[in-house]
Structure formats: structure tokens, C-alpha cells
Short mmCIF file of the N, C-alpha and C atoms (twelve columns), coordinates in Angstrom:
data_MODEL
# 
_entry.id   MODEL 
# 
loop_
_atom_site.group_PDB 
_atom_site.id 
_atom_site.type_symbol 
_atom_site.label_atom_id 
_atom_site.label_alt_id 
_atom_site.label_comp_id 
_atom_site.label_asym_id 
_atom_site.label_seq_id 
_atom_site.Cartn_x 
_atom_site.Cartn_y 
_atom_site.Cartn_z 
_atom_site.pdbx_PDB_model_num 
ATOM 1   N N  . UNK A 1  0.829  -1.191 0.000   1 
ATOM 2   C CA . UNK A 1  0.000  0.000  0.000   1 
ATOM 3   C C  . UNK A 1  0.869  1.248  0.000   1 
ATOM 4   N N  . UNK A 2  1.954  1.238  0.774   1 
ATOM 5   C CA . UNK A 2  2.874  2.372  0.842   1 
ATOM 6   C C  . UNK A 2  3.416  2.683  -0.538  1 
ATOM 7   N N  . UNK A 3  3.843  1.657  -1.278  1 
ATOM 8   C CA . UNK A 3  4.419  1.856  -2.609  1 
ATOM 9   C C  . UNK A 3  3.379  2.434  -3.565  1 
ATOM 10  N N  . UNK A 4  2.164  1.936  -3.499  1 
ATOM 11  C CA . UNK A 4  1.111  2.423  -4.382  1 
ATOM 12  C C  . UNK A 4  0.814  3.901  -4.101  1 
ATOM 13  N N  . UNK A 5  0.735  4.266  -2.837  1 
ATOM 14  C CA . UNK A 5  0.475  5.655  -2.461  1 
ATOM 15  C C  . UNK A 5  1.624  6.556  -2.876  1 
ATOM 16  N N  . UNK A 6  2.854  6.120  -2.662  1 
ATOM 17  C CA . UNK A 6  3.996  6.956  -3.017  1 
ATOM 18  C C  . UNK A 6  4.074  7.167  -4.529  1 
ATOM 19  N N  . UNK A 7  3.740  6.143  -5.315  1 
ATOM 20  C CA . UNK A 7  3.735  6.295  -6.771  1 
ATOM 21  C C  . UNK A 7  2.612  7.226  -7.221  1 
ATOM 22  N N  . UNK A 8  1.457  7.107  -6.586  1 
ATOM 23  C CA . UNK A 8  0.319  7.958  -6.939  1 
ATOM 24  C C  . UNK A 8  0.662  9.428  -6.666  1 
ATOM 25  N N  . UNK A 9  1.170  9.709  -5.470  1 
ATOM 26  C CA . UNK A 9  1.513  11.086 -5.125  1 
ATOM 27  C C  . UNK A 9  2.626  11.598 -6.027  1 
ATOM 28  N N  . UNK A 10 3.630  10.774 -6.249  1 
ATOM 29  C CA . UNK A 10 4.746  11.192 -7.101  1 
ATOM 30  C C  . UNK A 10 4.309  11.549 -8.506  1 
ATOM 31  N N  . UNK A 11 3.443  10.738 -9.083  1 
ATOM 32  C CA . UNK A 11 2.938  11.011 -10.432 1 
ATOM 33  C C  . UNK A 11 2.153  12.311 -10.471 1 
ATOM 34  N N  . UNK A 12 1.353  12.527 -9.448  1 
ATOM 35  C CA . UNK A 12 0.544  13.743 -9.393  1 
ATOM 36  C C  . UNK A 12 1.424  14.989 -9.211  1 
ATOM 37  N N  . UNK A 13 2.441  14.877 -8.369  1 
ATOM 38  C CA . UNK A 13 3.349  16.002 -8.158  1 
ATOM 39  C C  . UNK A 13 4.076  16.329 -9.460  1 
ATOM 40  N N  . UNK A 14 4.584  15.315 -10.134 1 
ATOM 41  C CA . UNK A 14 5.296  15.533 -11.397 1 
ATOM 42  C C  . UNK A 14 4.383  16.195 -12.416 1 
ATOM 43  N N  . UNK A 15 3.154  15.691 -12.559 1 
ATOM 44  C CA . UNK A 15 2.209  16.248 -13.529 1 
ATOM 45  C C  . UNK A 15 1.861  17.697 -13.187 1 
ATOM 46  N N  . UNK A 16 1.653  17.979 -11.912 1 
ATOM 47  C CA . UNK A 16 1.324  19.349 -11.495 1 
ATOM 48  C C  . UNK A 16 2.505  20.283 -11.733 1 
ATOM 49  N N  . UNK A 17 3.712  19.788 -11.485 1 
ATOM 50  C CA . UNK A 17 4.909  20.608 -11.706 1 
ATOM 51  C C  . UNK A 17 5.062  20.923 -13.185 1 
ATOM 52  N N  . UNK A 18 4.854  19.933 -14.045 1 
ATOM 53  C CA . UNK A 18 4.949  20.148 -15.496 1 
ATOM 54  C C  . UNK A 18 3.877  21.138 -15.950 1 
ATOM 55  N N  . UNK A 19 2.671  20.946 -15.436 1 
ATOM 56  C CA . UNK A 19 1.558  21.836 -15.799 1 
ATOM 57  C C  . UNK A 19 1.859  23.271 -15.391 1 
ATOM 58  N N  . UNK A 20 2.550  23.444 -14.254 1 
ATOM 59  C CA . UNK A 20 2.902  24.775 -13.771 1 
ATOM 60  C C  . UNK A 20 4.125  25.352 -14.483 1 
ATOM 61  N N  . UNK A 21 4.799  24.521 -15.276 1 
ATOM 62  C CA . UNK A 21 5.976  24.987 -15.999 1 
ATOM 63  C C  . UNK A 21 7.177  25.246 -15.105 1 
ATOM 64  N N  . UNK A 22 7.281  24.466 -14.029 1 
ATOM 65  C CA . UNK A 22 8.375  24.637 -13.073 1 
ATOM 66  C C  . UNK A 22 9.362  23.486 -13.151 1 
ATOM 67  N N  . UNK A 23 10.616 23.780 -12.860 1 
ATOM 68  C CA . UNK A 23 11.634 22.730 -12.810 1 
ATOM 69  C C  . UNK A 23 11.617 22.090 -11.424 1 
ATOM 70  N N  . UNK A 24 12.254 20.925 -11.327 1 
ATOM 71  C CA . UNK A 24 12.383 20.292 -10.010 1 
ATOM 72  C C  . UNK A 24 13.132 21.212 -9.054  1 
ATOM 73  N N  . UNK A 25 14.164 21.873 -9.552  1 
ATOM 74  C CA . UNK A 25 14.959 22.760 -8.694  1 
ATOM 75  C C  . UNK A 25 14.114 23.909 -8.159  1 
ATOM 76  N N  . UNK A 26 13.257 24.475 -8.981  1 
ATOM 77  C CA . UNK A 26 12.407 25.575 -8.537  1 
ATOM 78  C C  . UNK A 26 11.437 25.131 -7.452  1 
ATOM 79  N N  . UNK A 27 10.804 23.990 -7.660  1 
ATOM 80  C CA . UNK A 27 9.844  23.486 -6.676  1 
ATOM 81  C C  . UNK A 27 10.563 23.091 -5.393  1 
ATOM 82  N N  . UNK A 28 11.683 22.399 -5.527  1 
ATOM 83  C CA . UNK A 28 12.439 21.972 -4.349  1 
ATOM 84  C C  . UNK A 28 12.848 23.175 -3.503  1 
ATOM 85  N N  . UNK A 29 13.316 24.223 -4.153  1 
ATOM 86  C CA . UNK A 29 13.720 25.423 -3.418  1 
ATOM 87  C C  . UNK A 29 12.517 26.060 -2.718  1 
ATOM 88  N N  . UNK A 30 11.380 26.096 -3.400  1 
ATOM 89  C CA . UNK A 30 10.187 26.720 -2.835  1 
ATOM 90  C C  . UNK A 30 9.654  25.974 -1.610  1 
ATOM 91  N N  . UNK A 31 9.854  24.654 -1.582  1 
ATOM 92  C CA . UNK A 31 9.353  23.866 -0.443  1 
ATOM 93  C C  . UNK A 31 10.466 23.480 0.528   1 
ATOM 94  N N  . UNK A 32 11.660 24.026 0.279   1 
ATOM 95  C CA . UNK A 32 12.799 23.863 1.203   1 
ATOM 96  C C  . UNK A 32 13.241 22.412 1.378   1 
ATOM 97  N N  . UNK A 33 13.347 21.709 0.241   1 
ATOM 98  C CA . UNK A 33 13.910 20.355 0.255   1 
ATOM 99  C C  . UNK A 33 14.974 20.282 -0.834  1 
ATOM 100 N N  . UNK A 34 15.950 19.399 -0.697  1 
ATOM 101 C CA . UNK A 34 16.934 19.222 -1.768  1 
ATOM 102 C C  . UNK A 34 16.256 18.695 -3.044  1 
ATOM 103 N N  . UNK A 35 16.804 19.039 -4.193  1 
ATOM 104 C CA . UNK A 35 16.264 18.577 -5.466  1 
ATOM 105 C C  . UNK A 35 16.224 17.049 -5.516  1 
ATOM 106 N N  . UNK A 36 17.229 16.403 -4.941  1 
ATOM 107 C CA . UNK A 36 17.255 14.941 -4.909  1 
ATOM 108 C C  . UNK A 36 16.023 14.379 -4.193  1 
ATOM 109 N N  . UNK A 37 15.595 15.034 -3.134  1 
ATOM 110 C CA . UNK A 37 14.413 14.580 -2.399  1 
ATOM 111 C C  . UNK A 37 13.173 14.694 -3.286  1 
ATOM 112 N N  . UNK A 38 13.034 15.812 -3.991  1 
ATOM 113 C CA . UNK A 38 11.882 15.980 -4.869  1 
ATOM 114 C C  . UNK A 38 11.918 14.945 -5.997  1 
ATOM 115 N N  . UNK A 39 13.085 14.675 -6.529  1 
ATOM 116 C CA . UNK A 39 13.224 13.668 -7.575  1 
ATOM 117 C C  . UNK A 39 12.781 12.299 -7.070  1 
ATOM 118 N N  . UNK A 40 13.218 11.928 -5.892  1 
ATOM 119 C CA . UNK A 40 12.828 10.632 -5.315  1 
ATOM 120 C C  . UNK A 40 11.326 10.581 -5.066  1 
ATOM 121 N N  . UNK A 41 10.770 11.701 -4.618  1 
ATOM 122 C CA . UNK A 41 9.334  11.778 -4.365  1 
ATOM 123 C C  . UNK A 41 8.566  11.570 -5.674  1 
ATOM 124 N N  . UNK A 42 8.982  12.261 -6.741  1 
ATOM 125 C CA . UNK A 42 8.291  12.140 -8.025  1 
ATOM 126 C C  . UNK A 42 8.388  10.734 -8.613  1 
ATOM 127 N N  . UNK A 43 9.444  10.016 -8.306  1 
ATOM 128 C CA . UNK A 43 9.603  8.649  -8.806  1 
ATOM 129 C C  . UNK A 43 8.914  7.620  -7.916  1 
ATOM 130 N N  . UNK A 44 8.250  8.073  -6.863  1 
ATOM 131 C CA . UNK A 44 7.526  7.155  -5.993  1 
ATOM 132 C C  . UNK A 44 8.404  6.423  -5.009  1 
ATOM 133 N N  . UNK A 45 9.595  6.930  -4.769  1 
ATOM 134 C CA . UNK A 45 10.534 6.279  -3.852  1 
ATOM 135 C C  . UNK A 45 10.451 6.841  -2.436  1 
ATOM 136 N N  . UNK A 46 9.641  7.898  -2.271  1 
ATOM 137 C CA . UNK A 46 9.602  8.602  -0.996  1 
ATOM 138 C C  . UNK A 46 8.247  9.272  -0.831  1 
ATOM 139 N N  . UNK A 47 7.684  9.171  0.353   1 
ATOM 140 C CA . UNK A 47 6.462  9.919  0.665   1 
ATOM 141 C C  . UNK A 47 6.853  11.231 1.337   1 
ATOM 142 N N  . UNK A 48 6.189  12.333 0.986   1 
ATOM 143 C CA . UNK A 48 6.511  13.597 1.629   1 
ATOM 144 C C  . UNK A 48 5.945  13.647 3.047   1 
ATOM 145 N N  . UNK A 49 6.588  14.428 3.891   1 
ATOM 146 C CA . UNK A 49 6.008  14.678 5.212   1 
ATOM 147 C C  . UNK A 49 4.745  15.515 5.004   1 
ATOM 148 N N  . UNK A 50 3.900  15.594 5.995   1 
ATOM 149 C CA . UNK A 50 2.674  16.367 5.873   1 
ATOM 150 C C  . UNK A 50 2.970  17.847 5.598   1 
ATOM 151 N N  . UNK A 51 3.909  18.488 6.327   1 
ATOM 152 C CA . UNK A 51 4.209  19.891 6.006   1 
ATOM 153 C C  . UNK A 51 4.725  20.069 4.572   1 
ATOM 154 N N  . UNK A 52 5.544  19.144 4.103   1 
ATOM 155 C CA . UNK A 52 6.048  19.240 2.730   1 
ATOM 156 C C  . UNK A 52 4.918  19.043 1.731   1 
ATOM 157 N N  . UNK A 53 4.009  18.118 2.000   1 
ATOM 158 C CA . UNK A 53 2.862  17.896 1.127   1 
ATOM 159 C C  . UNK A 53 2.020  19.168 1.014   1 
ATOM 160 N N  . UNK A 54 1.768  19.811 2.128   1 
ATOM 161 C CA . UNK A 54 0.986  21.057 2.131   1 
ATOM 162 C C  . UNK A 54 1.726  22.147 1.359   1 
ATOM 163 N N  . UNK A 55 3.038  22.253 1.570   1 
ATOM 164 C CA . UNK A 55 3.831  23.246 0.830   1 
ATOM 165 C C  . UNK A 55 3.812  22.966 -0.667  1 
ATOM 166 N N  . UNK A 56 3.938  21.697 -1.050  1 
ATOM 167 C CA . UNK A 56 3.875  21.333 -2.462  1 
ATOM 168 C C  . UNK A 56 2.541  21.755 -3.080  1 
ATOM 169 N N  . UNK A 57 1.482  21.517 -2.369  1 
ATOM 170 C CA . UNK A 57 0.160  21.901 -2.880  1 
ATOM 171 C C  . UNK A 57 0.071  23.408 -3.091  1 
ATOM 172 N N  . UNK A 58 0.639  24.173 -2.174  1 
ATOM 173 C CA . UNK A 58 0.628  25.624 -2.322  1 
ATOM 174 C C  . UNK A 58 1.435  26.081 -3.522  1 
ATOM 175 N N  . UNK A 59 2.628  25.546 -3.675  1 
ATOM 176 C CA . UNK A 59 3.508  25.932 -4.787  1 
ATOM 177 C C  . UNK A 59 2.911  25.494 -6.122  1 
ATOM 178 N N  . UNK A 60 2.360  24.304 -6.162  1 
ATOM 179 C CA . UNK A 60 1.837  23.751 -7.412  1 
ATOM 180 C C  . UNK A 60 0.377  24.141 -7.671  1 
ATOM 181 N N  . UNK A 61 -0.238 24.772 -6.689  1 
ATOM 182 C CA . UNK A 61 -1.637 25.242 -6.792  1 
ATOM 183 C C  . UNK A 61 -2.610 24.110 -7.081  1 
ATOM 184 N N  . UNK A 62 -2.474 23.064 -6.271  1 
ATOM 185 C CA . UNK A 62 -3.395 21.929 -6.333  1 
ATOM 186 C C  . UNK A 62 -3.828 21.592 -4.915  1 
ATOM 187 N N  . UNK A 63 -4.906 20.858 -4.795  1 
ATOM 188 C CA . UNK A 63 -5.384 20.472 -3.470  1 
ATOM 189 C C  . UNK A 63 -4.714 19.178 -3.011  1 
ATOM 190 N N  . UNK A 64 -4.684 19.000 -1.711  1 
ATOM 191 C CA . UNK A 64 -4.171 17.749 -1.148  1 
ATOM 192 C C  . UNK A 64 -5.023 16.590 -1.652  1 
ATOM 193 N N  . UNK A 65 -6.331 16.806 -1.735  1 
ATOM 194 C CA . UNK A 65 -7.232 15.760 -2.240  1 
ATOM 195 C C  . UNK A 65 -6.816 15.283 -3.620  1 
ATOM 196 N N  . UNK A 66 -6.446 16.217 -4.478  1 
ATOM 197 C CA . UNK A 66 -6.056 15.861 -5.839  1 
ATOM 198 C C  . UNK A 66 -4.790 15.009 -5.838  1 
ATOM 199 N N  . UNK A 67 -3.814 15.383 -5.026  1 
ATOM 200 C CA . UNK A 67 -2.571 14.601 -4.976  1 
ATOM 201 C C  . UNK A 67 -2.808 13.210 -4.415  1 
ATOM 202 N N  . UNK A 68 -3.672 13.102 -3.432  1 
ATOM 203 C CA . UNK A 68 -3.915 11.806 -2.806  1 
ATOM 204 C C  . UNK A 68 -4.848 10.915 -3.614  1 
ATOM 205 N N  . UNK A 69 -5.734 11.527 -4.385  1 
ATOM 206 C CA . UNK A 69 -6.733 10.738 -5.114  1 
ATOM 207 C C  . UNK A 69 -6.153 10.022 -6.320  1 
ATOM 208 N N  . UNK A 70 -5.119 10.598 -6.909  1 
ATOM 209 C CA . UNK A 70 -4.563 10.003 -8.116  1 
ATOM 210 C C  . UNK A 70 -5.394 10.295 -9.346  1 
ATOM 211 N N  . UNK A 71 -6.348 11.205 -9.227  1 
ATOM 212 C CA . UNK A 71 -7.208 11.545 -10.354 1 
ATOM 213 C C  . UNK A 71 -6.924 12.975 -10.800 1 
ATOM 214 N N  . UNK A 72 -7.122 13.204 -12.072 1 
ATOM 215 C CA . UNK A 72 -7.063 14.578 -12.547 1 
ATOM 216 C C  . UNK A 72 -5.811 14.946 -13.308 1 
ATOM 217 N N  . UNK A 73 -4.667 14.985 -12.670 1 
ATOM 218 C CA . UNK A 73 -3.462 15.469 -13.328 1 
ATOM 219 C C  . UNK A 73 -2.740 14.384 -14.097 1 
ATOM 220 N N  . UNK A 74 -2.401 13.318 -13.420 1 
ATOM 221 C CA . UNK A 74 -1.621 12.253 -14.032 1 
ATOM 222 C C  . UNK A 74 -2.528 11.071 -14.315 1 
ATOM 223 N N  . UNK A 75 -2.495 10.622 -15.530 1 
ATOM 224 C CA . UNK A 75 -3.248 9.414  -15.841 1 
ATOM 225 C C  . UNK A 75 -2.266 8.326  -16.210 1 
ATOM 226 N N  . UNK A 76 -2.534 7.110  -15.799 1 
ATOM 227 C CA . UNK A 76 -1.594 6.032  -16.101 1 
ATOM 228 C C  . UNK A 76 -1.466 5.834  -17.603 1 
ATOM 229 N N  . UNK A 77 -0.260 5.443  -18.014 1 
ATOM 230 C CA . UNK A 77 -0.028 5.164  -19.445 1 
ATOM 231 C C  . UNK A 77 -0.815 3.930  -19.834 1 
ATOM 232 N N  . UNK A 78 -1.340 3.922  -21.047 1 
ATOM 233 C CA . UNK A 78 -2.063 2.715  -21.498 1 
ATOM 234 C C  . UNK A 78 -1.120 1.525  -21.499 1 
ATOM 235 N N  . UNK A 79 -1.665 0.342  -21.269 1 
ATOM 236 C CA . UNK A 79 -0.837 -0.864 -21.254 1 
ATOM 237 C C  . UNK A 79 -0.151 -1.037 -22.587 1 
ATOM 238 N N  . UNK A 80 1.120  -1.373 -22.528 1 
ATOM 239 C CA . UNK A 80 1.897  -1.586 -23.731 1 
ATOM 240 C C  . UNK A 80 2.506  -0.309 -24.296 1 
ATOM 241 N N  . UNK A 81 2.154  0.846  -23.697 1 
ATOM 242 C CA . UNK A 81 2.722  2.109  -24.179 1 
ATOM 243 C C  . UNK A 81 4.096  2.302  -23.581 1 
ATOM 244 N N  . UNK A 82 5.004  2.725  -24.372 1 
ATOM 245 C CA . UNK A 82 6.357  2.990  -23.900 1 
ATOM 246 C C  . UNK A 82 6.475  4.398  -23.366 1 
ATOM 247 N N  . UNK A 83 7.646  4.741  -22.779 1 
ATOM 248 C CA . UNK A 83 7.838  6.094  -22.248 1 
ATOM 249 C C  . UNK A 83 7.862  7.139  -23.328 1 
# 
């Protein structure tokens, strides 16, 4: 369950960041985390702390519900589709 949640949040964060036209470095600086941490978060390797999650939502202008739901920003690639 942890892995599924971390991948869902990571995908949503990445999609919101792209939609906002921001780099990982810009978002990481705005939420006061190293770029490596944001990269790991976007790849689903790390769950953000609650304060970081709230800060991410503010910077990316999305709701916590949207990041947790996995709906709206990032949609899974169709089966058999490559990167």
C-alpha cells in the first residue's frame, strides 16, 4: 500500500509541476527540500512529510485531495505504451 500511495503522489506532483511549468529545482527550493528529495518523491521512492505535502500543494496550486486521489493530473499510461 505504501508503494502504491507513493507512486500515486509522485505522479501527481510531477504532472502538477509540469503543468505549472516549473523545474524540479524551482519546486524543491520553494518547499525547502533538496532537489534529490523531490526527484525521489516524483519517482515514488519517498512519501513527503505532511508539512512538505501542504507546501507542495501551495507551490503547485493543487489540493491535497487531488494529490492523494490520483485523479485529474496524471493518468496512467495505457498498457503496452512505452515512455
